[in-house]
Each structure stands twice: as C-alpha cells, then as structure tokens.
Amino acid sequence: MRKENKIYCNSCGKRIVDTIGRDMEEYIHIEKIWGYPSEKDGECHSFDLCEPCYDKMTAAFVLKPEIKEETELL
C-alpha cells in the first residue's frame, strides 16, 4: 500500500523500510487489472507485501512458486 510516499505491507500493516529507515527493495508489488468475465471486470487491484508476509503467503501454496537463481545481480 502506498501512502504519503511510503510503502506499507498490506498483510501486516508495517512500513517497509531497511535497517536505516529508507524504503527498501525487498518487497513484492502485485497489480492486477481484472477483465471479462470476472465480477471485478474494470477494477485494478494492487498490494504490497514485505518479505516475511510473502514467505507466509507462499508457504500456504499447494504448488510452490518457481524459483530461479539469478547470476547477474545489480
């Protein structure tokens, strides 16, 4: 959730910051524009999750996310 130029986790409500108080990169932002035939047709849903909440969410998946090792890090 973006509020006053700050990012908050939609699951736990905590501000997503690094150890020195800056907004951090280790979170996930998901945005979905729903279309026909969804009951949400025409709506755009978005949310942000901190890494611990992402881990809790994906731990509940029956089919786990595909994970690929990145060899070129920025």
PDB file of N, CA and C in Angstrom:
ATOM      1  N   MET A   1       0.847  -1.165   0.000  1.00  0.00           N
ATOM      2  CA  MET A   1       0.000   0.000   0.000  1.00  0.00           C
ATOM      3  C   MET A   1       0.898   1.236   0.000  1.00  0.00           C
ATOM      4  N   ARG A   2       0.636   2.135  -0.887  1.00  0.00           N
ATOM      5  CA  ARG A   2       1.404   3.376  -0.970  1.00  0.00           C
ATOM      6  C   ARG A   2       0.595   4.471  -0.281  1.00  0.00           C
ATOM      7  N   LYS A   3       1.229   5.152   0.662  1.00  0.00           N
ATOM      8  CA  LYS A   3       0.541   6.194   1.408  1.00  0.00           C
ATOM      9  C   LYS A   3       1.559   7.265   1.774  1.00  0.00           C
ATOM     10  N   GLU A   4       1.334   8.487   1.335  1.00  0.00           N
ATOM     11  CA  GLU A   4       2.222   9.610   1.620  1.00  0.00           C
ATOM     12  C   GLU A   4       3.671   9.289   1.242  1.00  0.00           C
ATOM     13  N   ASN A   5       3.865   8.735   0.050  1.00  0.00           N
ATOM     14  CA  ASN A   5       5.189   8.371  -0.481  1.00  0.00           C
ATOM     15  C   ASN A   5       5.921   7.333   0.361  1.00  0.00           C
ATOM     16  N   LYS A   6       5.196   6.572   1.158  1.00  0.00           N
ATOM     17  CA  LYS A   6       5.776   5.483   1.931  1.00  0.00           C
ATOM     18  C   LYS A   6       5.075   4.192   1.529  1.00  0.00           C
ATOM     19  N   ILE A   7       5.757   3.074   1.715  1.00  0.00           N
ATOM     20  CA  ILE A   7       5.208   1.780   1.329  1.00  0.00           C
ATOM     21  C   ILE A   7       4.916   0.976   2.590  1.00  0.00           C
ATOM     22  N   TYR A   8       3.711   0.410   2.662  1.00  0.00           N
ATOM     23  CA  TYR A   8       3.293  -0.408   3.793  1.00  0.00           C
ATOM     24  C   TYR A   8       2.887  -1.786   3.294  1.00  0.00           C
ATOM     25  N   CYS A   9       3.143  -2.792   4.101  1.00  0.00           N
ATOM     26  CA  CYS A   9       2.715  -4.146   3.773  1.00  0.00           C
ATOM     27  C   CYS A   9       1.210  -4.249   3.985  1.00  0.00           C
ATOM     28  N   ASN A  10       0.492  -4.692   2.971  1.00  0.00           N
ATOM     29  CA  ASN A  10      -0.955  -4.837   3.085  1.00  0.00           C
ATOM     30  C   ASN A  10      -1.356  -5.949   4.046  1.00  0.00           C
ATOM     31  N   SER A  11      -0.470  -6.901   4.297  1.00  0.00           N
ATOM     32  CA  SER A  11      -0.810  -8.027   5.163  1.00  0.00           C
ATOM     33  C   SER A  11      -0.614  -7.695   6.642  1.00  0.00           C
ATOM     34  N   CYS A  12       0.574  -7.220   7.019  1.00  0.00           N
ATOM     35  CA  CYS A  12       0.851  -6.964   8.442  1.00  0.00           C
ATOM     36  C   CYS A  12       0.712  -5.488   8.817  1.00  0.00           C
ATOM     37  N   GLY A  13       0.670  -4.599   7.822  1.00  0.00           N
ATOM     38  CA  GLY A  13       0.494  -3.175   8.079  1.00  0.00           C
ATOM     39  C   GLY A  13       1.760  -2.412   8.412  1.00  0.00           C
ATOM     40  N   LYS A  14       2.886  -3.107   8.521  1.00  0.00           N
ATOM     41  CA  LYS A  14       4.134  -2.435   8.877  1.00  0.00           C
ATOM     42  C   LYS A  14       4.711  -1.691   7.681  1.00  0.00           C
ATOM     43  N   ARG A  15       5.414  -0.577   7.979  1.00  0.00           N
ATOM     44  CA  ARG A  15       6.094   0.165   6.922  1.00  0.00           C
ATOM     45  C   ARG A  15       7.270  -0.672   6.439  1.00  0.00           C
ATOM     46  N   ILE A  16       7.438  -0.727   5.144  1.00  0.00           N
ATOM     47  CA  ILE A  16       8.524  -1.491   4.548  1.00  0.00           C
ATOM     48  C   ILE A  16       9.735  -0.569   4.469  1.00  0.00           C
ATOM     49  N   VAL A  17      10.693  -0.789   5.380  1.00  0.00           N
ATOM     50  CA  VAL A  17      11.907   0.028   5.439  1.00  0.00           C
ATOM     51  C   VAL A  17      13.117  -0.868   5.655  1.00  0.00           C
ATOM     52  N   ASP A  18      14.290  -0.339   5.317  1.00  0.00           N
ATOM     53  CA  ASP A  18      15.515  -1.090   5.586  1.00  0.00           C
ATOM     54  C   ASP A  18      16.026  -0.750   6.985  1.00  0.00           C
ATOM     55  N   THR A  19      17.196  -1.210   7.317  1.00  0.00           N
ATOM     56  CA  THR A  19      17.710  -1.046   8.675  1.00  0.00           C
ATOM     57  C   THR A  19      18.058   0.392   9.035  1.00  0.00           C
ATOM     58  N   ILE A  20      18.176   1.285   8.047  1.00  0.00           N
ATOM     59  CA  ILE A  20      18.462   2.685   8.375  1.00  0.00           C
ATOM     60  C   ILE A  20      17.297   3.610   8.024  1.00  0.00           C
ATOM     61  N   GLY A  21      16.103   3.044   7.900  1.00  0.00           N
ATOM     62  CA  GLY A  21      14.902   3.850   7.756  1.00  0.00           C
ATOM     63  C   GLY A  21      14.481   4.228   6.357  1.00  0.00           C
ATOM     64  N   ARG A  22      15.168   3.728   5.339  1.00  0.00           N
ATOM     65  CA  ARG A  22      14.765   4.036   3.960  1.00  0.00           C
ATOM     66  C   ARG A  22      13.794   2.970   3.465  1.00  0.00           C
ATOM     67  N   ASP A  23      12.945   3.348   2.500  1.00  0.00           N
ATOM     68  CA  ASP A  23      12.115   2.331   1.852  1.00  0.00           C
ATOM     69  C   ASP A  23      13.056   1.315   1.222  1.00  0.00           C
ATOM     70  N   MET A  24      12.751   0.035   1.404  1.00  0.00           N
ATOM     71  CA  MET A  24      13.668  -0.983   0.910  1.00  0.00           C
ATOM     72  C   MET A  24      13.133  -1.649  -0.340  1.00  0.00           C
ATOM     73  N   GLU A  25      13.981  -2.386  -1.011  1.00  0.00           N
ATOM     74  CA  GLU A  25      13.608  -3.051  -2.250  1.00  0.00           C
ATOM     75  C   GLU A  25      13.033  -4.437  -2.024  1.00  0.00           C
ATOM     76  N   GLU A  26      13.261  -5.035  -0.857  1.00  0.00           N
ATOM     77  CA  GLU A  26      12.869  -6.417  -0.634  1.00  0.00           C
ATOM     78  C   GLU A  26      11.395  -6.532  -0.252  1.00  0.00           C
ATOM     79  N   TYR A  27      10.558  -6.264  -1.213  1.00  0.00           N
ATOM     80  CA  TYR A  27       9.114  -6.439  -1.067  1.00  0.00           C
ATOM     81  C   TYR A  27       8.572  -6.778  -2.441  1.00  0.00           C
ATOM     82  N   ILE A  28       7.329  -7.185  -2.479  1.00  0.00           N
ATOM     83  CA  ILE A  28       6.716  -7.514  -3.764  1.00  0.00           C
ATOM     84  C   ILE A  28       5.491  -6.624  -3.958  1.00  0.00           C
ATOM     85  N   HIS A  29       5.362  -6.089  -5.165  1.00  0.00           N
ATOM     86  CA  HIS A  29       4.196  -5.284  -5.543  1.00  0.00           C
ATOM     87  C   HIS A  29       3.433  -6.071  -6.600  1.00  0.00           C
ATOM     88  N   ILE A  30       2.170  -6.280  -6.355  1.00  0.00           N
ATOM     89  CA  ILE A  30       1.330  -7.024  -7.300  1.00  0.00           C
ATOM     90  C   ILE A  30       0.189  -6.119  -7.736  1.00  0.00           C
ATOM     91  N   GLU A  31      -0.048  -6.088  -9.045  1.00  0.00           N
ATOM     92  CA  GLU A  31      -1.130  -5.281  -9.607  1.00  0.00           C
ATOM     93  C   GLU A  31      -1.858  -6.119 -10.643  1.00  0.00           C
ATOM     94  N   LYS A  32      -3.165  -6.124 -10.575  1.00  0.00           N
ATOM     95  CA  LYS A  32      -3.987  -6.919 -11.496  1.00  0.00           C
ATOM     96  C   LYS A  32      -5.160  -6.083 -11.974  1.00  0.00           C
ATOM     97  N   ILE A  33      -5.280  -5.954 -13.291  1.00  0.00           N
ATOM     98  CA  ILE A  33      -6.459  -5.323 -13.889  1.00  0.00           C
ATOM     99  C   ILE A  33      -7.379  -6.458 -14.312  1.00  0.00           C
ATOM    100  N   TRP A  34      -8.543  -6.508 -13.720  1.00  0.00           N
ATOM    101  CA  TRP A  34      -9.488  -7.592 -13.980  1.00  0.00           C
ATOM    102  C   TRP A  34     -10.277  -7.311 -15.247  1.00  0.00           C
ATOM    103  N   GLY A  35     -10.576  -8.354 -15.973  1.00  0.00           N
ATOM    104  CA  GLY A  35     -11.333  -8.228 -17.213  1.00  0.00           C
ATOM    105  C   GLY A  35     -12.526  -9.163 -17.231  1.00  0.00           C
ATOM    106  N   TYR A  36     -13.172  -9.202 -18.369  1.00  0.00           N
ATOM    107  CA  TYR A  36     -14.338 -10.056 -18.578  1.00  0.00           C
ATOM    108  C   TYR A  36     -13.896 -11.507 -18.552  1.00  0.00           C
ATOM    109  N   PRO A  37     -14.585 -12.418 -17.926  1.00  0.00           N
ATOM    110  CA  PRO A  37     -15.899 -12.364 -17.297  1.00  0.00           C
ATOM    111  C   PRO A  37     -15.848 -12.242 -15.774  1.00  0.00           C
ATOM    112  N   SER A  38     -14.783 -11.705 -15.226  1.00  0.00           N
ATOM    113  CA  SER A  38     -14.675 -11.574 -13.775  1.00  0.00           C
ATOM    114  C   SER A  38     -15.737 -10.630 -13.224  1.00  0.00           C
ATOM    115  N   GLU A  39     -16.174 -10.897 -12.012  1.00  0.00           N
ATOM    116  CA  GLU A  39     -17.080  -9.963 -11.336  1.00  0.00           C
ATOM    117  C   GLU A  39     -16.353  -8.665 -10.991  1.00  0.00           C
ATOM    118  N   LYS A  40     -15.030  -8.683 -11.074  1.00  0.00           N
ATOM    119  CA  LYS A  40     -14.224  -7.488 -10.806  1.00  0.00           C
ATOM    120  C   LYS A  40     -13.859  -6.762 -12.106  1.00  0.00           C
ATOM    121  N   ASP A  41     -14.505  -7.093 -13.192  1.00  0.00           N
ATOM    122  CA  ASP A  41     -14.226  -6.510 -14.504  1.00  0.00           C
ATOM    123  C   ASP A  41     -14.126  -4.990 -14.400  1.00  0.00           C
ATOM    124  N   GLY A  42     -13.024  -4.441 -14.908  1.00  0.00           N
ATOM    125  CA  GLY A  42     -12.831  -2.996 -14.901  1.00  0.00           C
ATOM    126  C   GLY A  42     -12.156  -2.467 -13.644  1.00  0.00           C
ATOM    127  N   GLU A  43     -11.853  -3.335 -12.678  1.00  0.00           N
ATOM    128  CA  GLU A  43     -11.193  -2.906 -11.452  1.00  0.00           C
ATOM    129  C   GLU A  43      -9.700  -3.233 -11.517  1.00  0.00           C
ATOM    130  N   CYS A  44      -8.896  -2.366 -10.917  1.00  0.00           N
ATOM    131  CA  CYS A  44      -7.459  -2.617 -10.790  1.00  0.00           C
ATOM    132  C   CYS A  44      -7.158  -2.806  -9.307  1.00  0.00           C
ATOM    133  N   HIS A  45      -6.678  -3.982  -8.943  1.00  0.00           N
ATOM    134  CA  HIS A  45      -6.320  -4.288  -7.561  1.00  0.00           C
ATOM    135  C   HIS A  45      -4.805  -4.291  -7.451  1.00  0.00           C
ATOM    136  N   SER A  46      -4.263  -3.702  -6.390  1.00  0.00           N
ATOM    137  CA  SER A  46      -2.815  -3.735  -6.174  1.00  0.00           C
ATOM    138  C   SER A  46      -2.533  -3.840  -4.688  1.00  0.00           C
ATOM    139  N   PHE A  47      -1.404  -4.478  -4.376  1.00  0.00           N
ATOM    140  CA  PHE A  47      -0.975  -4.565  -2.986  1.00  0.00           C
ATOM    141  C   PHE A  47       0.518  -4.809  -2.918  1.00  0.00           C
ATOM    142  N   ASP A  48       1.076  -4.534  -1.735  1.00  0.00           N
ATOM    143  CA  ASP A  48       2.492  -4.734  -1.467  1.00  0.00           C
ATOM    144  C   ASP A  48       2.627  -5.672  -0.275  1.00  0.00           C
ATOM    145  N   LEU A  49       3.628  -6.542  -0.327  1.00  0.00           N
ATOM    146  CA  LEU A  49       3.907  -7.452   0.776  1.00  0.00           C
ATOM    147  C   LEU A  49       5.376  -7.356   1.148  1.00  0.00           C
ATOM    148  N   CYS A  50       5.650  -7.304   2.456  1.00  0.00           N
ATOM    149  CA  CYS A  50       7.036  -7.398   2.906  1.00  0.00           C
ATOM    150  C   CYS A  50       7.499  -8.843   2.708  1.00  0.00           C
ATOM    151  N   GLU A  51       8.798  -9.052   2.788  1.00  0.00           N
ATOM    152  CA  GLU A  51       9.333 -10.386   2.524  1.00  0.00           C
ATOM    153  C   GLU A  51       8.801 -11.444   3.494  1.00  0.00           C
ATOM    154  N   PRO A  52       8.713 -11.177   4.816  1.00  0.00           N
ATOM    155  CA  PRO A  52       8.157 -12.202   5.714  1.00  0.00           C
ATOM    156  C   PRO A  52       6.704 -12.565   5.382  1.00  0.00           C
ATOM    157  N   CYS A  53       5.884 -11.591   5.011  1.00  0.00           N
ATOM    158  CA  CYS A  53       4.484 -11.887   4.659  1.00  0.00           C
ATOM    159  C   CYS A  53       4.397 -12.626   3.331  1.00  0.00           C
ATOM    160  N   TYR A  54       5.287 -12.302   2.396  1.00  0.00           N
ATOM    161  CA  TYR A  54       5.358 -13.056   1.144  1.00  0.00           C
ATOM    162  C   TYR A  54       5.687 -14.515   1.443  1.00  0.00           C
ATOM    163  N   ASP A  55       6.669 -14.740   2.336  1.00  0.00           N
ATOM    164  CA  ASP A  55       7.056 -16.107   2.693  1.00  0.00           C
ATOM    165  C   ASP A  55       5.891 -16.866   3.329  1.00  0.00           C
ATOM    166  N   LYS A  56       5.134 -16.198   4.214  1.00  0.00           N
ATOM    167  CA  LYS A  56       3.966 -16.844   4.839  1.00  0.00           C
ATOM    168  C   LYS A  56       2.913 -17.190   3.790  1.00  0.00           C
ATOM    169  N   MET A  57       2.665 -16.255   2.861  1.00  0.00           N
ATOM    170  CA  MET A  57       1.654 -16.480   1.833  1.00  0.00           C
ATOM    171  C   MET A  57       2.047 -17.650   0.941  1.00  0.00           C
ATOM    172  N   THR A  58       3.289 -17.661   0.458  1.00  0.00           N
ATOM    173  CA  THR A  58       3.696 -18.719  -0.464  1.00  0.00           C
ATOM    174  C   THR A  58       3.868 -20.061   0.237  1.00  0.00           C
ATOM    175  N   ALA A  59       4.115 -20.057   1.543  1.00  0.00           N
ATOM    176  CA  ALA A  59       4.209 -21.316   2.295  1.00  0.00           C
ATOM    177  C   ALA A  59       2.871 -22.050   2.292  1.00  0.00           C
ATOM    178  N   ALA A  60       1.772 -21.308   2.145  1.00  0.00           N
ATOM    179  CA  ALA A  60       0.438 -21.911   2.135  1.00  0.00           C
ATOM    180  C   ALA A  60       0.043 -22.437   0.754  1.00  0.00           C
ATOM    181  N   PHE A  61       0.819 -22.130  -0.277  1.00  0.00           N
ATOM    182  CA  PHE A  61       0.509 -22.599  -1.627  1.00  0.00           C
ATOM    183  C   PHE A  61       0.659 -24.115  -1.715  1.00  0.00           C
ATOM    184  N   VAL A  62      -0.253 -24.766  -2.418  1.00  0.00           N
ATOM    185  CA  VAL A  62      -0.103 -26.189  -2.720  1.00  0.00           C
ATOM    186  C   VAL A  62       0.996 -26.357  -3.760  1.00  0.00           C
ATOM    187  N   LEU A  63       0.966 -25.537  -4.796  1.00  0.00           N
ATOM    188  CA  LEU A  63       2.000 -25.529  -5.833  1.00  0.00           C
ATOM    189  C   LEU A  63       2.907 -24.334  -5.561  1.00  0.00           C
ATOM    190  N   LYS A  64       4.134 -24.598  -5.184  1.00  0.00           N
ATOM    191  CA  LYS A  64       5.071 -23.544  -4.788  1.00  0.00           C
ATOM    192  C   LYS A  64       5.503 -22.710  -5.993  1.00  0.00           C
ATOM    193  N   PRO A  65       5.880 -21.447  -5.758  1.00  0.00           N
ATOM    194  CA  PRO A  65       6.360 -20.607  -6.851  1.00  0.00           C
ATOM    195  C   PRO A  65       7.628 -21.192  -7.471  1.00  0.00           C
ATOM    196  N   GLU A  66       7.789 -20.962  -8.751  1.00  0.00           N
ATOM    197  CA  GLU A  66       9.022 -21.365  -9.424  1.00  0.00           C
ATOM    198  C   GLU A  66      10.128 -20.406  -8.997  1.00  0.00           C
ATOM    199  N   ILE A  67      11.260 -20.943  -8.614  1.00  0.00           N
ATOM    200  CA  ILE A  67      12.386 -20.122  -8.168  1.00  0.00           C
ATOM    201  C   ILE A  67      13.580 -20.407  -9.064  1.00  0.00           C
ATOM    202  N   LYS A  68      14.133 -19.342  -9.630  1.00  0.00           N
ATOM    203  CA  LYS A  68      15.321 -19.456 -10.480  1.00  0.00           C
ATOM    204  C   LYS A  68      16.439 -18.649  -9.839  1.00  0.00           C
ATOM    205  N   GLU A  69      17.633 -19.197  -9.851  1.00  0.00           N
ATOM    206  CA  GLU A  69      18.800 -18.498  -9.310  1.00  0.00           C
ATOM    207  C   GLU A  69      19.255 -17.439 -10.307  1.00  0.00           C
ATOM    208  N   GLU A  70      19.397 -16.202  -9.848  1.00  0.00           N
ATOM    209  CA  GLU A  70      19.884 -15.113 -10.691  1.00  0.00           C
ATOM    210  C   GLU A  70      21.395 -15.022 -10.534  1.00  0.00           C
ATOM    211  N   THR A  71      22.101 -15.036 -11.648  1.00  0.00           N
ATOM    212  CA  THR A  71      23.558 -14.978 -11.589  1.00  0.00           C
ATOM    213  C   THR A  71      24.097 -13.574 -11.821  1.00  0.00           C
ATOM    214  N   GLU A  72      23.283 -12.708 -12.409  1.00  0.00           N
ATOM    215  CA  GLU A  72      23.698 -11.325 -12.634  1.00  0.00           C
ATOM    216  C   GLU A  72      22.891 -10.431 -11.714  1.00  0.00           C
ATOM    217  N   LEU A  73      23.512  -9.986 -10.640  1.00  0.00           N
ATOM    218  CA  LEU A  73      22.838  -9.128  -9.674  1.00  0.00           C
ATOM    219  C   LEU A  73      23.262  -7.689  -9.899  1.00  0.00           C
ATOM    220  N   LEU A  74      22.309  -6.777  -9.738  1.00  0.00           N
ATOM    221  CA  LEU A  74      22.621  -5.352  -9.932  1.00  0.00           C
ATOM    222  C   LEU A  74      23.332  -4.793  -8.735  1.00  0.00           C
TER     223      LEU A  74
END
